[in-house]
PDB file of C-alpha atoms in Angstrom:
ATOM      1  CA  ASP U1003     -15.923   6.516   9.576  1.00  0.00           C
ATOM      2  CA  ALA U1004     -15.226   9.376  11.754  1.00  0.00           C
ATOM      3  CA  GLY U1005     -13.348  12.265   9.998  1.00  0.00           C
ATOM      4  CA  ILE U1006     -10.112  12.837  11.842  1.00  0.00           C
ATOM      5  CA  THR U1007      -7.139  14.608  10.233  1.00  0.00           C
ATOM      6  CA  GLN U1008      -3.677  14.858  11.739  1.00  0.00           C
ATOM      7  CA  SER U1009      -1.054  17.307  10.526  1.00  0.00           C
ATOM      8  CA  PRO U1010       1.657  17.240   9.658  1.00  0.00           C
ATOM      9  CA  ARG U1011       2.049  13.393   9.114  1.00  0.00           C
ATOM     10  CA  HIS U1012       5.692  13.501   9.331  1.00  0.00           C
ATOM     11  CA  LYS U1013       8.128  15.980  10.772  1.00  0.00           C
ATOM     12  CA  VAL U1014      11.787  16.153  11.474  1.00  0.00           C
ATOM     13  CA  THR U1015      13.042  18.858  13.785  1.00  0.00           C
ATOM     14  CA  GLU U1016      15.992  19.822  15.903  1.00  0.00           C
ATOM     15  CA  THR U1017      16.382  19.643  19.747  1.00  0.00           C
ATOM     16  CA  GLY U1018      15.134  22.751  21.190  1.00  0.00           C
ATOM     17  CA  THR U1019      12.646  23.839  18.638  1.00  0.00           C
ATOM     18  CA  PRO U1020       8.937  24.215  19.272  1.00  0.00           C
ATOM     19  CA  VAL U1021       6.654  21.779  17.426  1.00  0.00           C
ATOM     20  CA  THR U1022       2.887  21.907  17.169  1.00  0.00           C
ATOM     21  CA  LEU U1023       0.739  18.947  16.064  1.00  0.00           C
ATOM     22  CA  ARG U1024      -2.800  19.619  15.028  1.00  0.00           C
ATOM     23  CA  CYS U1025      -5.777  17.230  15.162  1.00  0.00           C
ATOM     24  CA  HIS U1026      -8.983  18.300  13.240  1.00  0.00           C
ATOM     25  CA  GLN U1027     -12.274  16.446  13.435  1.00  0.00           C
ATOM     26  CA  THR U1028     -15.464  16.884  11.542  1.00  0.00           C
ATOM     27  CA  GLU U1029     -17.736  14.720  13.904  1.00  0.00           C
ATOM     28  CA  ASN U1030     -18.396  17.234  16.508  1.00  0.00           C
ATOM     29  CA  HIS U1031     -17.402  14.640  19.114  1.00  0.00           C
ATOM     30  CA  ARG U1032     -16.718  16.153  22.689  1.00  0.00           C
ATOM     31  CA  TYR U1033     -13.803  14.220  23.637  1.00  0.00           C
ATOM     32  CA  MET U1034     -10.391  14.368  22.084  1.00  0.00           C
ATOM     33  CA  TYR U1035      -7.066  12.734  23.028  1.00  0.00           C
ATOM     34  CA  TRP U1036      -3.360  12.708  22.306  1.00  0.00           C
ATOM     35  CA  TYR U1037      -1.439   9.509  22.665  1.00  0.00           C
ATOM     36  CA  ARG U1038       2.136   8.609  21.867  1.00  0.00           C
ATOM     37  CA  GLN U1039       3.300   5.212  20.772  1.00  0.00           C
ATOM     38  CA  ASP U1040       6.706   3.839  21.323  1.00  0.00           C
ATOM     39  CA  PRO U1041       8.195   0.477  20.997  1.00  0.00           C
ATOM     40  CA  GLY U1042       7.982  -1.564  24.190  1.00  0.00           C
ATOM     41  CA  HIS U1043       5.489   0.985  25.749  1.00  0.00           C
ATOM     42  CA  GLY U1044       2.327   0.605  23.657  1.00  0.00           C
ATOM     43  CA  LEU U1045       0.009   3.636  23.614  1.00  0.00           C
ATOM     44  CA  ARG U1046       0.369   6.171  26.367  1.00  0.00           C
ATOM     45  CA  LEU U1047      -2.009   9.090  27.011  1.00  0.00           C
ATOM     46  CA  ILE U1048      -0.392  12.507  26.948  1.00  0.00           C
ATOM     47  CA  HIS U1049      -3.564  14.839  27.333  1.00  0.00           C
ATOM     48  CA  TYR U1050      -7.107  14.673  26.751  1.00  0.00           C
ATOM     49  CA  SER U1051      -9.905  17.142  26.415  1.00  0.00           C
ATOM     50  CA  TYR U1052     -13.553  16.836  27.399  1.00  0.00           C
ATOM     51  CA  GLY U1053     -14.723  20.154  25.941  1.00  0.00           C
ATOM     52  CA  VAL U1054     -13.670  23.458  24.509  1.00  0.00           C
ATOM     53  CA  LYS U1055     -11.009  24.907  26.812  1.00  0.00           C
ATOM     54  CA  ASP U1056     -11.346  21.871  29.015  1.00  0.00           C
ATOM     55  CA  THR U1057      -8.310  19.676  29.173  1.00  0.00           C
ATOM     56  CA  ASP U1058      -6.549  17.343  31.447  1.00  0.00           C
ATOM     57  CA  LYS U1059      -3.200  15.617  31.779  1.00  0.00           C
ATOM     58  CA  GLY U1060      -2.653  11.879  31.047  1.00  0.00           C
ATOM     59  CA  GLU U1061       0.089   9.603  32.228  1.00  0.00           C
ATOM     60  CA  VAL U1062       3.097  11.137  30.195  1.00  0.00           C
ATOM     61  CA  SER U1063       2.115  14.886  30.001  1.00  0.00           C
ATOM     62  CA  ASP U1064       5.603  16.397  31.076  1.00  0.00           C
ATOM     63  CA  GLY U1065       6.992  18.476  28.152  1.00  0.00           C
ATOM     64  CA  TYR U1066       3.771  18.814  26.390  1.00  0.00           C
ATOM     65  CA  SER U1067       0.865  21.384  26.381  1.00  0.00           C
ATOM     66  CA  VAL U1068      -2.392  21.283  24.689  1.00  0.00           C
ATOM     67  CA  SER U1069      -5.147  23.694  23.457  1.00  0.00           C
ATOM     68  CA  ARG U1070      -8.782  23.442  22.319  1.00  0.00           C
ATOM     69  CA  SER U1071     -10.220  26.694  21.357  1.00  0.00           C
ATOM     70  CA  LYS U1072     -12.703  24.969  19.074  1.00  0.00           C
ATOM     71  CA  THR U1073     -14.631  21.774  19.220  1.00  0.00           C
ATOM     72  CA  GLU U1074     -13.010  20.529  15.958  1.00  0.00           C
ATOM     73  CA  ASP U1075      -9.335  21.253  16.765  1.00  0.00           C
ATOM     74  CA  PHE U1076      -6.989  19.830  19.411  1.00  0.00           C
ATOM     75  CA  LEU U1077      -3.342  21.055  19.259  1.00  0.00           C
ATOM     76  CA  LEU U1078      -0.389  19.442  20.902  1.00  0.00           C
ATOM     77  CA  THR U1079       2.565  21.610  21.477  1.00  0.00           C
ATOM     78  CA  LEU U1080       6.143  20.560  22.364  1.00  0.00           C
ATOM     79  CA  GLU U1081       7.578  23.858  23.652  1.00  0.00           C
ATOM     80  CA  SER U1082      11.233  22.717  23.283  1.00  0.00           C
ATOM     81  CA  ALA U1083      11.511  19.279  21.555  1.00  0.00           C
ATOM     82  CA  THR U1084      13.813  16.686  23.050  1.00  0.00           C
ATOM     83  CA  SER U1085      15.024  13.513  21.530  1.00  0.00           C
ATOM     84  CA  SER U1086      12.853  11.627  23.924  1.00  0.00           C
ATOM     85  CA  GLN U1087       9.995  12.906  22.245  1.00  0.00           C
ATOM     86  CA  THR U1088      10.706  11.171  18.999  1.00  0.00           C
ATOM     87  CA  SER U1089       7.659   9.098  18.531  1.00  0.00           C
ATOM     88  CA  VAL U1090       4.537   8.364  16.693  1.00  0.00           C
ATOM     89  CA  TYR U1091       1.591  10.613  17.885  1.00  0.00           C
ATOM     90  CA  PHE U1092      -1.972   9.609  17.597  1.00  0.00           C
ATOM     91  CA  CYS U1093      -5.028  11.693  18.002  1.00  0.00           C
ATOM     92  CA  ALA U1094      -8.269  10.061  18.942  1.00  0.00           C
ATOM     93  CA  ILE U1095     -11.988  11.188  19.317  1.00  0.00           C
ATOM     94  CA  SER U1096     -14.681   9.631  21.147  1.00  0.00           C
ATOM     95  CA  GLU U1097     -18.451   9.969  21.443  1.00  0.00           C
ATOM     96  CA  ASN U1098     -20.133   9.390  24.909  1.00  0.00           C
ATOM     97  CA  ARG U1099     -22.248   6.421  24.537  1.00  0.00           C
ATOM     98  CA  ALA U1100     -25.361   6.255  26.676  1.00  0.00           C
ATOM     99  CA  SER U1101     -23.696   3.716  28.837  1.00  0.00           C
ATOM    100  CA  GLY U1102     -21.076   6.435  29.727  1.00  0.00           C
ATOM    101  CA  ALA U1103     -18.269   4.683  27.856  1.00  0.00           C
ATOM    102  CA  ASN U1104     -16.074   6.374  25.367  1.00  0.00           C
ATOM    103  CA  VAL U1105     -15.399   4.395  22.264  1.00  0.00           C
ATOM    104  CA  LEU U1106     -12.273   5.691  20.492  1.00  0.00           C
ATOM    105  CA  THR U1107     -11.587   6.405  16.950  1.00  0.00           C
ATOM    106  CA  PHE U1108      -8.023   7.195  15.927  1.00  0.00           C
ATOM    107  CA  GLY U1109      -6.404   9.451  13.355  1.00  0.00           C
ATOM    108  CA  ALA U1110      -3.639   8.228  11.026  1.00  0.00           C
ATOM    109  CA  GLY U1111      -0.712   9.325  13.183  1.00  0.00           C
ATOM    110  CA  SER U1112       2.052  11.846  13.026  1.00  0.00           C
ATOM    111  CA  ARG U1113       5.565  10.585  13.103  1.00  0.00           C
ATOM    112  CA  LEU U1114       7.893  13.111  14.892  1.00  0.00           C
ATOM    113  CA  THR U1115      11.701  12.701  14.808  1.00  0.00           C
ATOM    114  CA  VAL U1116      13.861  15.001  17.010  1.00  0.00           C
ATOM    115  CA  LEU U1117      17.471  15.267  16.057  1.00  0.00           C
TER     116      LEU U1117
ATOM    117  CA  GLY Q 729      -3.269   0.230  39.108  1.00  0.00           C
ATOM    118  CA  ILE Q 730      -5.120  -2.132  36.709  1.00  0.00           C
ATOM    119  CA  GLN Q 731      -2.892  -4.520  34.740  1.00  0.00           C
ATOM    120  CA  VAL Q 732      -3.856  -5.767  31.143  1.00  0.00           C
ATOM    121  CA  GLU Q 733      -2.064  -8.737  29.863  1.00  0.00           C
ATOM    122  CA  GLN Q 734      -2.439  -9.986  26.348  1.00  0.00           C
ATOM    123  CA  SER Q 735      -1.474 -13.461  24.984  1.00  0.00           C
ATOM    124  CA  PRO Q 736       0.108 -14.647  22.947  1.00  0.00           C
ATOM    125  CA  PRO Q 737       2.699 -11.903  22.301  1.00  0.00           C
ATOM    126  CA  ASP Q 738       3.241 -13.328  18.828  1.00  0.00           C
ATOM    127  CA  LEU Q 739       1.479 -15.509  16.501  1.00  0.00           C
ATOM    128  CA  ILE Q 740       2.248 -16.790  13.044  1.00  0.00           C
ATOM    129  CA  LEU Q 741      -0.339 -18.519  11.104  1.00  0.00           C
ATOM    130  CA  GLN Q 742      -1.082 -19.794   7.581  1.00  0.00           C
ATOM    131  CA  GLU Q 743      -3.823 -18.147   5.567  1.00  0.00           C
ATOM    132  CA  GLY Q 744      -7.125 -19.919   6.340  1.00  0.00           C
ATOM    133  CA  ALA Q 745      -6.301 -20.851   9.995  1.00  0.00           C
ATOM    134  CA  ASN Q 746      -8.389 -19.782  12.991  1.00  0.00           C
ATOM    135  CA  SER Q 747      -6.959 -17.898  16.058  1.00  0.00           C
ATOM    136  CA  THR Q 748      -7.851 -16.841  19.584  1.00  0.00           C
ATOM    137  CA  LEU Q 749      -6.312 -13.861  21.125  1.00  0.00           C
ATOM    138  CA  ARG Q 750      -6.887 -13.307  24.967  1.00  0.00           C
ATOM    139  CA  CYS Q 751      -6.749 -10.333  27.183  1.00  0.00           C
ATOM    140  CA  ASN Q 752      -6.852 -10.619  30.928  1.00  0.00           C
ATOM    141  CA  PHE Q 753      -7.386  -7.617  33.259  1.00  0.00           C
ATOM    142  CA  SER Q 754      -6.656  -7.454  36.932  1.00  0.00           C
ATOM    143  CA  ASP Q 755      -9.696  -5.411  38.270  1.00  0.00           C
ATOM    144  CA  SER Q 756     -13.142  -4.465  37.431  1.00  0.00           C
ATOM    145  CA  VAL Q 757     -13.452  -2.335  34.257  1.00  0.00           C
ATOM    146  CA  ASN Q 758     -16.092   0.071  32.747  1.00  0.00           C
ATOM    147  CA  ASN Q 759     -15.623  -1.262  29.278  1.00  0.00           C
ATOM    148  CA  LEU Q 760     -13.170  -3.101  27.053  1.00  0.00           C
ATOM    149  CA  GLN Q 761     -12.189  -2.261  23.457  1.00  0.00           C
ATOM    150  CA  TRP Q 762     -10.217  -4.271  20.847  1.00  0.00           C
ATOM    151  CA  PHE Q 763      -8.129  -2.602  18.218  1.00  0.00           C
ATOM    152  CA  HIS Q 764      -6.247  -3.616  15.245  1.00  0.00           C
ATOM    153  CA  GLN Q 765      -3.223  -1.735  14.041  1.00  0.00           C
ATOM    154  CA  ASN Q 766      -2.330  -2.742  10.604  1.00  0.00           C
ATOM    155  CA  PRO Q 767       1.314  -2.859   9.272  1.00  0.00           C
ATOM    156  CA  TRP Q 768       1.047   0.746   8.079  1.00  0.00           C
ATOM    157  CA  GLY Q 769       0.272   1.992  11.493  1.00  0.00           C
ATOM    158  CA  GLN Q 770      -3.525   2.625  11.374  1.00  0.00           C
ATOM    159  CA  LEU Q 771      -5.389   1.928  14.421  1.00  0.00           C
ATOM    160  CA  ILE Q 772      -8.983   0.491  13.901  1.00  0.00           C
ATOM    161  CA  ASN Q 773     -11.511  -0.112  16.610  1.00  0.00           C
ATOM    162  CA  LEU Q 774     -12.843  -3.459  16.203  1.00  0.00           C
ATOM    163  CA  PHE Q 775     -15.092  -3.996  19.097  1.00  0.00           C
ATOM    164  CA  TYR Q 776     -16.447  -2.171  22.071  1.00  0.00           C
ATOM    165  CA  ILE Q 777     -17.409  -5.060  24.312  1.00  0.00           C
ATOM    166  CA  PRO Q 778     -17.883  -4.537  28.196  1.00  0.00           C
ATOM    167  CA  SER Q 779     -19.633  -7.920  28.458  1.00  0.00           C
ATOM    168  CA  GLY Q 780     -21.213 -10.502  26.220  1.00  0.00           C
ATOM    169  CA  THR Q 781     -20.364 -11.624  22.686  1.00  0.00           C
ATOM    170  CA  LYS Q 782     -20.262  -9.615  19.312  1.00  0.00           C
ATOM    171  CA  GLN Q 783     -19.563 -10.635  15.959  1.00  0.00           C
ATOM    172  CA  ASN Q 784     -18.451  -8.658  12.835  1.00  0.00           C
ATOM    173  CA  GLY Q 785     -17.863 -10.881   9.846  1.00  0.00           C
ATOM    174  CA  ARG Q 786     -14.979 -13.173  10.537  1.00  0.00           C
ATOM    175  CA  LEU Q 787     -14.186 -11.552  13.908  1.00  0.00           C
ATOM    176  CA  SER Q 788     -15.906 -12.114  17.160  1.00  0.00           C
ATOM    177  CA  ALA Q 789     -15.243 -11.235  20.635  1.00  0.00           C
ATOM    178  CA  THR Q 790     -16.384 -12.280  24.041  1.00  0.00           C
ATOM    179  CA  THR Q 791     -15.809 -10.553  27.286  1.00  0.00           C
ATOM    180  CA  VAL Q 792     -16.464 -12.239  30.712  1.00  0.00           C
ATOM    181  CA  ALA Q 793     -16.440  -9.261  33.067  1.00  0.00           C
ATOM    182  CA  THR Q 794     -16.900 -11.410  36.217  1.00  0.00           C
ATOM    183  CA  GLU Q 795     -13.763 -13.592  35.338  1.00  0.00           C
ATOM    184  CA  ARG Q 796     -11.814 -10.536  33.942  1.00  0.00           C
ATOM    185  CA  TYR Q 797     -10.949 -11.635  30.523  1.00  0.00           C
ATOM    186  CA  SER Q 798     -11.795 -11.074  26.909  1.00  0.00           C
ATOM    187  CA  LEU Q 799     -11.211 -13.144  23.783  1.00  0.00           C
ATOM    188  CA  LEU Q 800     -10.911 -12.182  20.222  1.00  0.00           C
ATOM    189  CA  TYR Q 801     -11.673 -14.856  17.560  1.00  0.00           C
ATOM    190  CA  ILE Q 802     -10.395 -14.585  14.028  1.00  0.00           C
ATOM    191  CA  SER Q 803     -11.706 -17.225  11.628  1.00  0.00           C
ATOM    192  CA  SER Q 804     -10.452 -18.055   8.235  1.00  0.00           C
ATOM    193  CA  SER Q 805      -7.383 -15.704   8.595  1.00  0.00           C
ATOM    194  CA  GLN Q 806      -6.500 -13.590   5.622  1.00  0.00           C
ATOM    195  CA  THR Q 807      -3.049 -11.757   5.136  1.00  0.00           C
ATOM    196  CA  THR Q 808      -4.934  -8.454   5.752  1.00  0.00           C
ATOM    197  CA  ASP Q 809      -5.473  -9.625   9.204  1.00  0.00           C
ATOM    198  CA  SER Q 810      -1.788  -9.143   9.966  1.00  0.00           C
ATOM    199  CA  GLY Q 811      -0.755  -6.485  12.329  1.00  0.00           C
ATOM    200  CA  VAL Q 812      -0.977  -5.971  16.138  1.00  0.00           C
ATOM    201  CA  TYR Q 813      -4.202  -6.463  18.184  1.00  0.00           C
ATOM    202  CA  PHE Q 814      -4.744  -4.561  21.338  1.00  0.00           C
ATOM    203  CA  CYS Q 815      -7.229  -4.563  23.952  1.00  0.00           C
ATOM    204  CA  ALA Q 816      -7.707  -1.587  26.166  1.00  0.00           C
ATOM    205  CA  VAL Q 817      -9.746  -1.194  29.280  1.00  0.00           C
ATOM    206  CA  HIS Q 818     -11.397   1.718  31.182  1.00  0.00           C
ATOM    207  CA  PRO Q 819     -10.794   1.186  34.829  1.00  0.00           C
ATOM    208  CA  GLY Q 820     -13.882   1.207  37.166  1.00  0.00           C
ATOM    209  CA  GLY Q 821     -14.619   4.876  37.885  1.00  0.00           C
ATOM    210  CA  SER Q 822     -13.015   6.339  34.864  1.00  0.00           C
ATOM    211  CA  ASN Q 823     -14.468   7.019  31.377  1.00  0.00           C
ATOM    212  CA  TYR Q 824     -11.452   8.621  30.044  1.00  0.00           C
ATOM    213  CA  GLN Q 825      -8.365   6.764  31.028  1.00  0.00           C
ATOM    214  CA  LEU Q 826      -7.637   3.823  28.759  1.00  0.00           C
ATOM    215  CA  ILE Q 827      -5.210   1.137  30.011  1.00  0.00           C
ATOM    216  CA  TRP Q 828      -3.597  -0.770  26.996  1.00  0.00           C
ATOM    217  CA  GLY Q 829      -2.234  -4.082  26.826  1.00  0.00           C
ATOM    218  CA  ALA Q 830       1.140  -4.681  25.089  1.00  0.00           C
ATOM    219  CA  GLY Q 831      -0.655  -6.266  22.166  1.00  0.00           C
ATOM    220  CA  THR Q 832      -0.469  -9.584  20.148  1.00  0.00           C
ATOM    221  CA  LYS Q 833       1.518  -9.358  16.903  1.00  0.00           C
ATOM    222  CA  LEU Q 834      -0.303 -11.548  14.349  1.00  0.00           C
ATOM    223  CA  ILE Q 835       1.480 -12.489  11.020  1.00  0.00           C
ATOM    224  CA  ILE Q 836      -0.655 -14.378   8.513  1.00  0.00           C
ATOM    225  CA  LYS Q 837       1.525 -16.179   5.818  1.00  0.00           C
ATOM    226  CA  PRO Q 838       0.020 -16.745   2.319  1.00  0.00           C
TER     227      PRO Q 838
END
């Protein structure tokens, strides 16, 4: 199994505070993703990265920023957390198969509660 | 954009039963993946199956891309099969964007 570690696994914070979630991989995969999962919405892509310092927005990127300074780390930052960002956040990695498709492997998730 | 619909939304079965989960998509796709989210929230990739049939133990999947659907078969269900099953597709022209179905929630009773 791919080695993906998310931290912290659980966090409770207050509205207006900054929050950073970390995703660390040991697989040297090129592609990394941040998703959020909410009841009734399934998984939604926040941001993704296709290489060091190469990132792009997903469908729900407002209020989030990301950074990838090393292949193994992908950080998700909420500059000023809001209650609407209470969610479970999943990091995923993928290898680029020869066919060009990206098969995703997920981390264990980080549960964030914004009070 | 592409629509992904999964059926049934909920399924309750006795241990030992077989089940078929369906995923319909509205446009051509680059690939299709099936995931299982267990009751503890962990997401596991079951199959990468853009077309054809694959089998892994009691689970198998078939994708008929020309008819825009995929089926996930679970045979001899066990309580550990409980959870939510998602299909997700890459729209044609994209290798990064995954469009997710709403999932099928499966409960296996002992």
